[in-house]
Amino acid sequence: MVTQRFKPLSNPTFKRHVIVLALWGIGSLGYAASRPTVKVPVKPPVTSAASVSAKTNKTSLTPAITQAIAGTNPTAVPGSVVNAPNGIPDGADDDNLTDDEADDGGEVDITSTTPMVTNPANQPIAPASGQIQQVALGAVSPVTVEKFVKMIDIIRQNYVTNVDDESLFANAMAGTLAALDPYSEYLDANAFENLRLFTEGDIGSIGVSVSFHADVDSWVFDDVLPNSPAAKAGIQRGNYLHQINDNKLDSTRTSQDVDQLLTGIAGTTARLLVSDKGRRKHLVVVQRTLLQQQAMSANIINGVAVVQIPVFQNNTQQQFLMALTKLNQPFNVLVLDLRNNPGGVLSAANDIASLFMNDKVVVKIKNRQGIQEVMRTHGKAQFADLPLVVLQNRYSASAAEVLASALQNNQRAKVYGETSYGKGSIQSIIPINDNEAVKLTVAHYYSSKGEKIDGVGVKPDVALTGAETSWQDQVLADLQTTKRSNQFLLKPTPTPQSF
């Protein structure tokens, strides 16, 4: 047996980390016991870009980074960035970039943002060796800190290759958050910067094409674009793809399934289980930064207007009205096609709901202390009497599910398709410093009836079967039957030019 004596801690950077960790662990003992609970009033939601910008002027970051991935794509594990009631990306938390100690209606933090400051001169004296350290509830024991520091030093001295201290601590933070749930994560400088993309709500990809190869019974990367997120993460053409986030891939999956799992709101991440032609599997985390511009489409078929909303972003309501205006003809019924919509900005979904309902509950937001906020429609509904239906599929997630459930529960629309994804949690972006942040799950969405969305989804009123390419025709055929039975009031909507 070969034994090796541990070397002393000689790296200055590592020493600083150890000292900081030790002081923080010891200092937290008295702080956790004395720290008061901060409870602040909820102010009306902030919806103007100017007001959000003013609140975030302490850093060079845009409002996009102040809130999390809402609606994260169902597959960013989704991800479906969550949603925010205040007009900025899902789950985002702009107040965490400032210390105004007040909510903006979209605040989803569950603890005070007051920084933990410790003064070594005021800290309790460590117990003598052999004594059991009693700590306040929620504080970190010095014994725990000591074990962590020892583990880091063991890695530094014995791992097969050298690893710098910054990487070790970054990996430790990432692992801590990843173990909480699929949505929480550590954002390094690059990931934090890429969240700027989220405000626009663009769909992002990783730059690959994948297909099922029956001869090897596996999904295989057929192409990896040069300089794409996948290529930079080390994925190569011919590699096998076994799993995307928590979704295992086999022969029962379709190409559309895999495409939808790989794509999502720009700035979100996908966790891929990859191997080199079936050899040892390893995890690769890739960020969706390759933008795919999403245009809102609208057309009229037999007096029925069909509008596809690909993602919810700050100007979705404006885009929606412009799409109807371009139709330049009246219509009797409106179909909102939310298939493959991964979510986005929650307030944008509320803006759409507000076009069809007057003063109705859209969603309830509940954190660990209970119901934090109830979001209602605003203004006067322009289409309050227009017959409305929603078309969704298994990839409709987050803000899309909030809209569908609100219209369904308020008996404002009939939902067609299949049960939606079930992404109903909110992630808050909490900065560590100007360049790094923590994305943490802090609340859940509940429907206007108080029903949980996360892990459940929205069940359709009319389940559609067969190829999804035929679903729109099935909906239109059913609407024609409904018209003939006089269940819809056939009063044509005015020409959209007047919207």
mmCIF file of N, CA and C in Angstrom, residues 304-307 309 320 324 331-337 352-357 383-391 403-404 406-408 411-416 461 475 479 482 487-489:
data_model
loop_
_atom_site.group_PDB
_atom_site.id
_atom_site.type_symbol
_atom_site.label_atom_id
_atom_site.label_comp_id
_atom_site.label_asym_id
_atom_site.label_seq_id
_atom_site.Cartn_x
_atom_site.Cartn_y
_atom_site.Cartn_z
ATOM 1 N N VAL A 304 -62.412 31.872 -39.191
ATOM 2 C CA VAL A 304 -61.735 31.603 -37.923
ATOM 3 C C VAL A 304 -60.299 32.134 -38.003
ATOM 4 N N ALA A 305 -59.943 33.021 -37.095
ATOM 5 C CA ALA A 305 -58.578 33.543 -37.047
ATOM 6 C C ALA A 305 -57.726 32.622 -36.178
ATOM 7 N N VAL A 306 -56.576 32.230 -36.706
ATOM 8 C CA VAL A 306 -55.647 31.361 -35.972
ATOM 9 C C VAL A 306 -54.344 32.136 -35.774
ATOM 10 N N VAL A 307 -53.993 32.364 -34.515
ATOM 11 C CA VAL A 307 -52.769 33.106 -34.197
ATOM 12 C C VAL A 307 -51.852 32.211 -33.376
ATOM 13 N N ILE A 309 -48.655 31.920 -31.040
ATOM 14 C CA ILE A 309 -47.769 32.693 -30.163
ATOM 15 C C ILE A 309 -46.614 31.775 -29.771
ATOM 16 N N PHE A 320 -49.266 40.700 -31.145
ATOM 17 C CA PHE A 320 -50.526 39.989 -31.341
ATOM 18 C C PHE A 320 -51.543 40.882 -32.068
ATOM 19 N N LEU A 324 -53.218 40.565 -35.985
ATOM 20 C CA LEU A 324 -54.639 40.603 -36.332
ATOM 21 C C LEU A 324 -54.929 41.721 -37.331
ATOM 22 N N PHE A 331 -63.542 38.325 -38.398
ATOM 23 C CA PHE A 331 -63.569 36.889 -38.117
ATOM 24 C C PHE A 331 -64.545 36.641 -36.981
ATOM 25 N N ASN A 332 -65.021 35.397 -36.891
ATOM 26 C CA ASN A 332 -66.043 35.038 -35.906
ATOM 27 C C ASN A 332 -65.494 34.362 -34.666
ATOM 28 N N VAL A 333 -64.385 33.656 -34.817
ATOM 29 C CA VAL A 333 -63.797 32.877 -33.737
ATOM 30 C C VAL A 333 -62.279 33.060 -33.794
ATOM 31 N N LEU A 334 -61.644 32.994 -32.624
ATOM 32 C CA LEU A 334 -60.188 33.116 -32.565
ATOM 33 C C LEU A 334 -59.588 31.877 -31.912
ATOM 34 N N VAL A 335 -58.534 31.347 -32.535
ATOM 35 C CA VAL A 335 -57.799 30.208 -31.999
ATOM 36 C C VAL A 335 -56.409 30.692 -31.588
ATOM 37 N N LEU A 336 -56.077 30.521 -30.310
ATOM 38 C CA LEU A 336 -54.729 30.817 -29.832
ATOM 39 C C LEU A 336 -53.924 29.520 -29.870
ATOM 40 N N ASP A 337 -52.958 29.461 -30.760
ATOM 41 C CA ASP A 337 -52.124 28.271 -30.896
ATOM 42 C C ASP A 337 -50.888 28.434 -30.007
ATOM 43 N N ILE A 352 -52.123 39.237 -22.685
ATOM 44 C CA ILE A 352 -52.993 38.554 -23.646
ATOM 45 C C ILE A 352 -54.312 38.178 -22.982
ATOM 46 N N ALA A 353 -54.261 37.655 -21.773
ATOM 47 C CA ALA A 353 -55.491 37.308 -21.055
ATOM 48 C C ALA A 353 -56.370 38.527 -20.866
ATOM 49 N N SER A 354 -55.755 39.693 -20.691
ATOM 50 C CA SER A 354 -56.506 40.925 -20.447
ATOM 51 C C SER A 354 -57.254 41.408 -21.679
ATOM 52 N N LEU A 355 -56.903 40.880 -22.850
ATOM 53 C CA LEU A 355 -57.637 41.217 -24.066
ATOM 54 C C LEU A 355 -58.985 40.516 -24.118
ATOM 55 N N PHE A 356 -59.126 39.440 -23.322
ATOM 56 C CA PHE A 356 -60.328 38.604 -23.418
ATOM 57 C C PHE A 356 -61.159 38.550 -22.139
ATOM 58 N N MET A 357 -60.617 39.026 -21.013
ATOM 59 C CA MET A 357 -61.346 38.946 -19.747
ATOM 60 C C MET A 357 -61.205 40.237 -18.961
ATOM 61 N N PHE A 383 -61.746 42.090 -26.559
ATOM 62 C CA PHE A 383 -62.441 40.967 -27.206
ATOM 63 C C PHE A 383 -63.218 40.156 -26.172
ATOM 64 N N ALA A 384 -63.899 40.839 -25.284
ATOM 65 C CA ALA A 384 -64.594 40.153 -24.191
ATOM 66 C C ALA A 384 -65.666 39.194 -24.691
ATOM 67 N N ASP A 385 -66.258 39.456 -25.842
ATOM 68 C CA ASP A 385 -67.354 38.628 -26.342
ATOM 69 C C ASP A 385 -66.946 37.730 -27.506
ATOM 70 N N LEU A 386 -65.691 37.738 -27.865
ATOM 71 C CA LEU A 386 -65.244 36.950 -29.017
ATOM 72 C C LEU A 386 -65.066 35.485 -28.630
ATOM 73 N N PRO A 387 -65.730 34.546 -29.319
ATOM 74 C CA PRO A 387 -65.518 33.117 -29.055
ATOM 75 C C PRO A 387 -64.031 32.776 -29.189
ATOM 76 N N LEU A 388 -63.520 32.014 -28.234
ATOM 77 C CA LEU A 388 -62.082 31.787 -28.149
ATOM 78 C C LEU A 388 -61.782 30.334 -27.802
ATOM 79 N N VAL A 389 -60.756 29.778 -28.432
ATOM 80 C CA VAL A 389 -60.270 28.446 -28.080
ATOM 81 C C VAL A 389 -58.741 28.492 -27.994
ATOM 82 N N VAL A 390 -58.177 27.530 -27.264
ATOM 83 C CA VAL A 390 -56.726 27.418 -27.096
ATOM 84 C C VAL A 390 -56.289 26.047 -27.597
ATOM 85 N N LEU A 391 -55.183 26.044 -28.351
ATOM 86 C CA LEU A 391 -54.607 24.792 -28.832
ATOM 87 C C LEU A 391 -53.228 24.630 -28.183
ATOM 88 N N LEU A 403 -51.668 31.017 -19.022
ATOM 89 C CA LEU A 403 -52.705 31.617 -19.871
ATOM 90 C C LEU A 403 -53.816 30.614 -20.165
ATOM 91 N N ALA A 404 -53.436 29.399 -20.555
ATOM 92 C CA ALA A 404 -54.441 28.387 -20.894
ATOM 93 C C ALA A 404 -55.332 28.066 -19.694
ATOM 94 N N ALA A 406 -55.958 29.946 -17.075
ATOM 95 C CA ALA A 406 -56.778 31.107 -16.705
ATOM 96 C C ALA A 406 -58.003 31.209 -17.603
ATOM 97 N N LEU A 407 -57.815 31.046 -18.907
ATOM 98 C CA LEU A 407 -58.935 31.126 -19.850
ATOM 99 C C LEU A 407 -59.895 29.961 -19.648
ATOM 100 N N GLN A 408 -59.339 28.792 -19.319
ATOM 101 C CA GLN A 408 -60.166 27.606 -19.100
ATOM 102 C C GLN A 408 -60.956 27.713 -17.798
ATOM 103 N N GLN A 411 -63.861 29.958 -17.667
ATOM 104 C CA GLN A 411 -64.850 29.575 -18.689
ATOM 105 C C GLN A 411 -64.871 30.563 -19.853
ATOM 106 N N ARG A 412 -63.684 31.041 -20.177
ATOM 107 C CA ARG A 412 -63.566 31.988 -21.283
ATOM 108 C C ARG A 412 -63.154 31.305 -22.578
ATOM 109 N N ALA A 413 -62.520 30.140 -22.474
ATOM 110 C CA ALA A 413 -62.073 29.438 -23.679
ATOM 111 C C ALA A 413 -62.075 27.939 -23.433
ATOM 112 N N LYS A 414 -62.247 27.198 -24.527
ATOM 113 C CA LYS A 414 -62.132 25.747 -24.483
ATOM 114 C C LYS A 414 -60.720 25.383 -24.936
ATOM 115 N N VAL A 415 -60.081 24.448 -24.216
ATOM 116 C CA VAL A 415 -58.708 24.057 -24.519
ATOM 117 C C VAL A 415 -58.702 22.734 -25.277
ATOM 118 N N TYR A 416 -57.996 22.718 -26.412
ATOM 119 C CA TYR A 416 -57.865 21.521 -27.247
ATOM 120 C C TYR A 416 -56.408 21.037 -27.213
ATOM 121 N N ASP A 461 -59.860 20.353 -22.560
ATOM 122 C CA ASP A 461 -61.292 20.018 -22.544
ATOM 123 C C ASP A 461 -61.606 19.015 -23.636
ATOM 124 N N VAL A 475 -59.596 20.974 -34.889
ATOM 125 C CA VAL A 475 -60.189 22.080 -34.130
ATOM 126 C C VAL A 475 -61.169 22.851 -35.006
ATOM 127 N N LEU A 479 -65.154 23.405 -34.507
ATOM 128 C CA LEU A 479 -65.742 24.745 -34.409
ATOM 129 C C LEU A 479 -66.902 24.908 -35.375
ATOM 130 N N THR A 482 -69.783 23.348 -33.760
ATOM 131 C CA THR A 482 -70.236 24.206 -32.664
ATOM 132 C C THR A 482 -71.044 25.375 -33.186
ATOM 133 N N GLN A 487 -73.826 27.300 -30.416
ATOM 134 C CA GLN A 487 -73.179 27.465 -29.121
ATOM 135 C C GLN A 487 -72.278 28.694 -29.094
ATOM 136 N N PHE A 488 -71.915 29.179 -30.276
ATOM 137 C CA PHE A 488 -71.118 30.391 -30.367
ATOM 138 C C PHE A 488 -71.970 31.515 -30.913
ATOM 139 N N LEU A 489 -71.788 32.694 -30.396
ATOM 140 C CA LEU A 489 -72.464 33.868 -30.920
ATOM 141 C C LEU A 489 -71.709 34.319 -32.167
#
